[in-house]
Amino acid sequence: DLLVGVPFEPATAWTLTTTATTDLTIAFPTSERVVKSNYNFSSSTADGVQFTRSVDGTSEKATTINSVLRASSSIFNLLHDWNTGTNAFVKEIDISRTGSFGTRMIKTLTPLVGVGGSPETGVLQLTKTAPTGEISITTYTALSGGNVRVDVDNNGDGVIDTTTETTWSALWQLNFI
């Protein structure tokens, strides 16, 4: 929207940045939810013709229901080139869930980086600990073309027992955490 009475200079360089911060706690008799986040939204142009938009920030969430904790944190940077329609991103995540199934922890070993929808570099590691104490470790290594290599250590002894290659979209459909 243009402001009335303010001349619009399409060839002028400009940047607009907005920051959003959340610090929220919701408590119920048997549960609690805590959300803390900080996001920066930015749009800019050097010439009034070529535009970019970016979002970067951090997010932390923790939910406790009947003494069961689910926690996550993430750091991300997203850049969208409006003229070419391309997206570039860097993302780091740290998620843990504990319940009757045991504990699941996924951690970024190397930040996920990509252009478009899927990461092309980066490594995630999922560690599962069963209620009996058995551990399995799965490492997800981003490959080009939307692919991911999955290395599984079935018993946490440091030896890879199986390796497969699939796509990120197939992996997300499995809800792997």
mmCIF file of C-alpha atoms in Angstrom:
data_model
loop_
_atom_site.group_PDB
_atom_site.id
_atom_site.type_symbol
_atom_site.label_atom_id
_atom_site.label_comp_id
_atom_site.label_asym_id
_atom_site.label_seq_id
_atom_site.Cartn_x
_atom_site.Cartn_y
_atom_site.Cartn_z
ATOM 1 C CA ASP A 1 0.000 0.000 0.000
ATOM 2 C CA LEU A 2 1.188 3.497 -0.768
ATOM 3 C CA LEU A 3 0.895 6.193 1.835
ATOM 4 C CA VAL A 4 -1.145 9.185 0.692
ATOM 5 C CA GLY A 5 1.066 12.230 0.161
ATOM 6 C CA VAL A 6 4.337 10.234 0.192
ATOM 7 C CA PRO A 7 5.981 10.086 -3.244
ATOM 8 C CA PHE A 8 6.942 6.587 -4.425
ATOM 9 C CA GLU A 9 10.454 6.345 -5.887
ATOM 10 C CA PRO A 10 10.641 2.955 -7.643
ATOM 11 C CA ALA A 11 14.339 3.306 -8.537
ATOM 12 C CA THR A 12 15.374 4.072 -4.950
ATOM 13 C CA ALA A 13 17.282 1.531 -2.874
ATOM 14 C CA TRP A 14 15.487 0.614 0.350
ATOM 15 C CA THR A 15 15.280 -2.005 3.077
ATOM 16 C CA LEU A 16 12.395 -2.686 5.428
ATOM 17 C CA THR A 17 12.955 -4.879 8.498
ATOM 18 C CA THR A 18 10.392 -5.937 11.075
ATOM 19 C CA THR A 19 11.096 -7.937 14.230
ATOM 20 C CA ALA A 20 8.611 -10.173 16.022
ATOM 21 C CA THR A 21 9.264 -11.536 19.510
ATOM 22 C CA THR A 22 7.233 -14.103 21.445
ATOM 23 C CA ASP A 23 7.582 -14.972 25.126
ATOM 24 C CA LEU A 24 4.516 -17.001 26.054
ATOM 25 C CA THR A 25 3.726 -19.439 28.860
ATOM 26 C CA ILE A 26 0.369 -21.192 29.115
ATOM 27 C CA ALA A 27 -0.219 -23.285 32.248
ATOM 28 C CA PHE A 28 -3.017 -25.784 32.894
ATOM 29 C CA PRO A 29 -3.493 -28.180 35.827
ATOM 30 C CA THR A 30 -1.722 -31.086 34.046
ATOM 31 C CA SER A 31 0.260 -29.349 31.309
ATOM 32 C CA GLU A 32 2.327 -26.327 30.384
ATOM 33 C CA ARG A 33 3.416 -24.820 27.060
ATOM 34 C CA VAL A 34 6.320 -22.363 26.735
ATOM 35 C CA VAL A 35 7.126 -20.644 23.432
ATOM 36 C CA LYS A 36 9.990 -18.192 22.947
ATOM 37 C CA SER A 37 10.932 -16.884 19.530
ATOM 38 C CA ASN A 38 12.577 -14.005 17.755
ATOM 39 C CA TYR A 39 12.107 -13.460 14.005
ATOM 40 C CA ASN A 40 13.390 -10.761 11.655
ATOM 41 C CA PHE A 41 11.507 -10.185 8.395
ATOM 42 C CA SER A 42 13.293 -8.103 5.766
ATOM 43 C CA SER A 43 12.538 -6.898 2.230
ATOM 44 C CA SER A 44 15.002 -4.912 0.167
ATOM 45 C CA THR A 45 15.927 -3.619 -3.260
ATOM 46 C CA ALA A 46 19.039 -1.954 -4.614
ATOM 47 C CA ASP A 47 17.368 -0.512 -7.704
ATOM 48 C CA GLY A 48 13.582 -0.735 -7.365
ATOM 49 C CA VAL A 49 13.579 -3.646 -9.853
ATOM 50 C CA GLN A 50 15.353 -6.566 -8.158
ATOM 51 C CA PHE A 51 13.827 -7.551 -4.786
ATOM 52 C CA THR A 52 14.817 -10.001 -2.055
ATOM 53 C CA ARG A 53 13.040 -11.066 1.101
ATOM 54 C CA SER A 54 14.530 -12.842 4.059
ATOM 55 C CA VAL A 55 13.437 -14.323 7.362
ATOM 56 C CA ASP A 56 15.822 -15.321 10.101
ATOM 57 C CA GLY A 57 15.414 -16.105 13.728
ATOM 58 C CA THR A 58 15.276 -18.571 16.555
ATOM 59 C CA SER A 59 12.502 -20.575 18.129
ATOM 60 C CA GLU A 60 12.252 -22.575 21.352
ATOM 61 C CA LYS A 61 9.215 -24.596 22.402
ATOM 62 C CA ALA A 62 8.601 -26.840 25.386
ATOM 63 C CA THR A 63 5.421 -28.706 26.247
ATOM 64 C CA THR A 64 4.919 -30.719 29.409
ATOM 65 C CA ILE A 65 1.843 -32.959 29.660
ATOM 66 C CA ASN A 66 1.492 -35.181 32.742
ATOM 67 C CA SER A 67 5.240 -34.796 33.435
ATOM 68 C CA VAL A 68 6.198 -35.792 29.838
ATOM 69 C CA LEU A 69 8.434 -33.177 28.185
ATOM 70 C CA ARG A 70 8.615 -32.372 24.465
ATOM 71 C CA ALA A 71 11.145 -29.699 23.576
ATOM 72 C CA SER A 72 12.492 -28.193 20.385
ATOM 73 C CA SER A 73 14.678 -25.347 19.265
ATOM 74 C CA SER A 74 15.671 -24.096 15.857
ATOM 75 C CA ILE A 75 17.824 -21.478 14.188
ATOM 76 C CA PHE A 76 17.077 -20.561 10.608
ATOM 77 C CA ASN A 77 17.724 -18.145 7.778
ATOM 78 C CA LEU A 78 15.570 -18.032 4.642
ATOM 79 C CA LEU A 79 16.287 -15.864 1.587
ATOM 80 C CA HIS A 80 13.841 -15.491 -1.307
ATOM 81 C CA ASP A 81 14.880 -13.852 -4.574
ATOM 82 C CA TRP A 82 11.590 -12.417 -5.799
ATOM 83 C CA ASN A 83 12.729 -12.115 -9.431
ATOM 84 C CA THR A 84 14.072 -15.637 -9.939
ATOM 85 C CA GLY A 85 11.638 -17.328 -7.539
ATOM 86 C CA THR A 86 14.476 -19.147 -5.773
ATOM 87 C CA ASN A 87 14.755 -19.843 -2.055
ATOM 88 C CA ALA A 88 17.973 -20.389 -0.129
ATOM 89 C CA PHE A 89 18.008 -21.543 3.483
ATOM 90 C CA VAL A 90 20.155 -22.551 6.430
ATOM 91 C CA LYS A 91 18.487 -24.422 9.287
ATOM 92 C CA GLU A 92 19.609 -25.982 12.545
ATOM 93 C CA ILE A 93 17.216 -27.965 14.735
ATOM 94 C CA ASP A 94 17.315 -29.667 18.110
ATOM 95 C CA ILE A 95 14.214 -31.663 19.097
ATOM 96 C CA SER A 96 13.667 -34.076 21.963
ATOM 97 C CA ARG A 97 10.623 -36.064 23.011
ATOM 98 C CA THR A 98 10.224 -38.354 25.975
ATOM 99 C CA GLY A 99 7.333 -40.688 26.702
ATOM 100 C CA SER A 100 6.332 -44.323 27.155
ATOM 101 C CA PHE A 101 8.277 -45.086 23.929
ATOM 102 C CA GLY A 102 11.518 -43.822 25.512
ATOM 103 C CA THR A 103 13.421 -40.770 24.285
ATOM 104 C CA ARG A 104 13.876 -39.410 20.762
ATOM 105 C CA MET A 105 16.441 -36.692 20.124
ATOM 106 C CA ILE A 106 17.225 -35.172 16.743
ATOM 107 C CA LYS A 107 20.139 -32.779 16.476
ATOM 108 C CA THR A 108 21.834 -30.875 13.672
ATOM 109 C CA LEU A 109 25.461 -31.976 13.301
ATOM 110 C CA THR A 110 26.030 -29.728 10.261
ATOM 111 C CA PRO A 111 23.471 -27.016 9.319
ATOM 112 C CA LEU A 112 21.022 -27.926 6.566
ATOM 113 C CA VAL A 113 21.649 -25.691 3.552
ATOM 114 C CA GLY A 114 19.805 -25.640 0.253
ATOM 115 C CA VAL A 115 18.220 -23.771 -2.605
ATOM 116 C CA GLY A 116 14.600 -24.646 -3.289
ATOM 117 C CA GLY A 117 12.718 -27.067 -1.085
ATOM 118 C CA SER A 118 15.209 -29.716 0.057
ATOM 119 C CA PRO A 119 18.596 -29.374 1.749
ATOM 120 C CA GLU A 120 21.633 -30.131 -0.417
ATOM 121 C CA THR A 121 24.196 -30.252 2.380
ATOM 122 C CA GLY A 122 23.978 -30.859 6.092
ATOM 123 C CA VAL A 123 23.667 -33.702 8.576
ATOM 124 C CA LEU A 124 20.992 -34.583 11.163
ATOM 125 C CA GLN A 125 21.312 -37.293 13.795
ATOM 126 C CA LEU A 126 18.376 -39.058 15.451
ATOM 127 C CA THR A 127 19.093 -40.950 18.674
ATOM 128 C CA LYS A 128 16.406 -43.275 20.034
ATOM 129 C CA THR A 129 16.639 -44.648 23.548
ATOM 130 C CA ALA A 130 14.080 -47.325 24.402
ATOM 131 C CA PRO A 131 12.628 -47.586 27.929
ATOM 132 C CA THR A 132 14.878 -50.650 28.345
ATOM 133 C CA GLY A 133 17.975 -48.507 27.623
ATOM 134 C CA GLU A 134 18.677 -49.851 24.103
ATOM 135 C CA ILE A 135 20.045 -47.143 21.814
ATOM 136 C CA SER A 136 19.865 -46.728 18.041
ATOM 137 C CA ILE A 137 21.406 -43.870 16.079
ATOM 138 C CA THR A 138 20.298 -42.811 12.602
ATOM 139 C CA THR A 139 22.275 -40.214 10.636
ATOM 140 C CA TYR A 140 20.664 -38.310 7.750
ATOM 141 C CA THR A 141 23.116 -36.748 5.270
ATOM 142 C CA ALA A 142 21.696 -34.314 2.713
ATOM 143 C CA LEU A 143 22.646 -35.026 -0.889
ATOM 144 C CA SER A 144 21.973 -33.080 -4.073
ATOM 145 C CA GLY A 145 18.768 -33.459 -6.055
ATOM 146 C CA GLY A 146 16.476 -33.690 -3.019
ATOM 147 C CA ASN A 147 18.066 -36.938 -1.837
ATOM 148 C CA VAL A 148 19.247 -38.043 1.594
ATOM 149 C CA ARG A 149 21.525 -40.889 2.738
ATOM 150 C CA VAL A 150 20.281 -42.705 5.837
ATOM 151 C CA ASP A 151 22.870 -44.552 7.959
ATOM 152 C CA VAL A 152 21.523 -46.706 10.799
ATOM 153 C CA ASP A 153 23.467 -47.965 13.814
ATOM 154 C CA ASN A 154 20.938 -50.401 15.326
ATOM 155 C CA ASN A 155 22.567 -50.755 18.746
ATOM 156 C CA GLY A 156 24.615 -47.572 19.320
ATOM 157 C CA ASP A 157 27.984 -49.346 19.015
ATOM 158 C CA GLY A 158 29.305 -46.904 16.389
ATOM 159 C CA VAL A 159 29.056 -49.420 13.526
ATOM 160 C CA ILE A 160 26.701 -48.580 10.625
ATOM 161 C CA ASP A 161 24.407 -51.606 10.167
ATOM 162 C CA THR A 162 22.423 -50.361 7.145
ATOM 163 C CA THR A 163 22.696 -47.542 4.613
ATOM 164 C CA THR A 164 19.924 -46.481 2.244
ATOM 165 C CA GLU A 165 19.269 -43.513 -0.006
ATOM 166 C CA THR A 166 15.841 -41.922 -0.354
ATOM 167 C CA THR A 167 14.300 -38.493 -0.932
ATOM 168 C CA TRP A 168 13.589 -35.877 1.730
ATOM 169 C CA SER A 169 9.916 -35.832 0.716
ATOM 170 C CA ALA A 170 9.634 -39.591 1.312
ATOM 171 C CA LEU A 171 11.404 -39.199 4.662
ATOM 172 C CA TRP A 172 9.107 -36.363 5.842
ATOM 173 C CA GLN A 173 6.062 -38.524 5.025
ATOM 174 C CA LEU A 174 7.357 -41.130 7.507
ATOM 175 C CA ASN A 175 7.260 -38.553 10.349
ATOM 176 C CA PHE A 176 10.664 -39.933 11.313
ATOM 177 C CA ILE A 177 10.942 -38.451 14.794
#
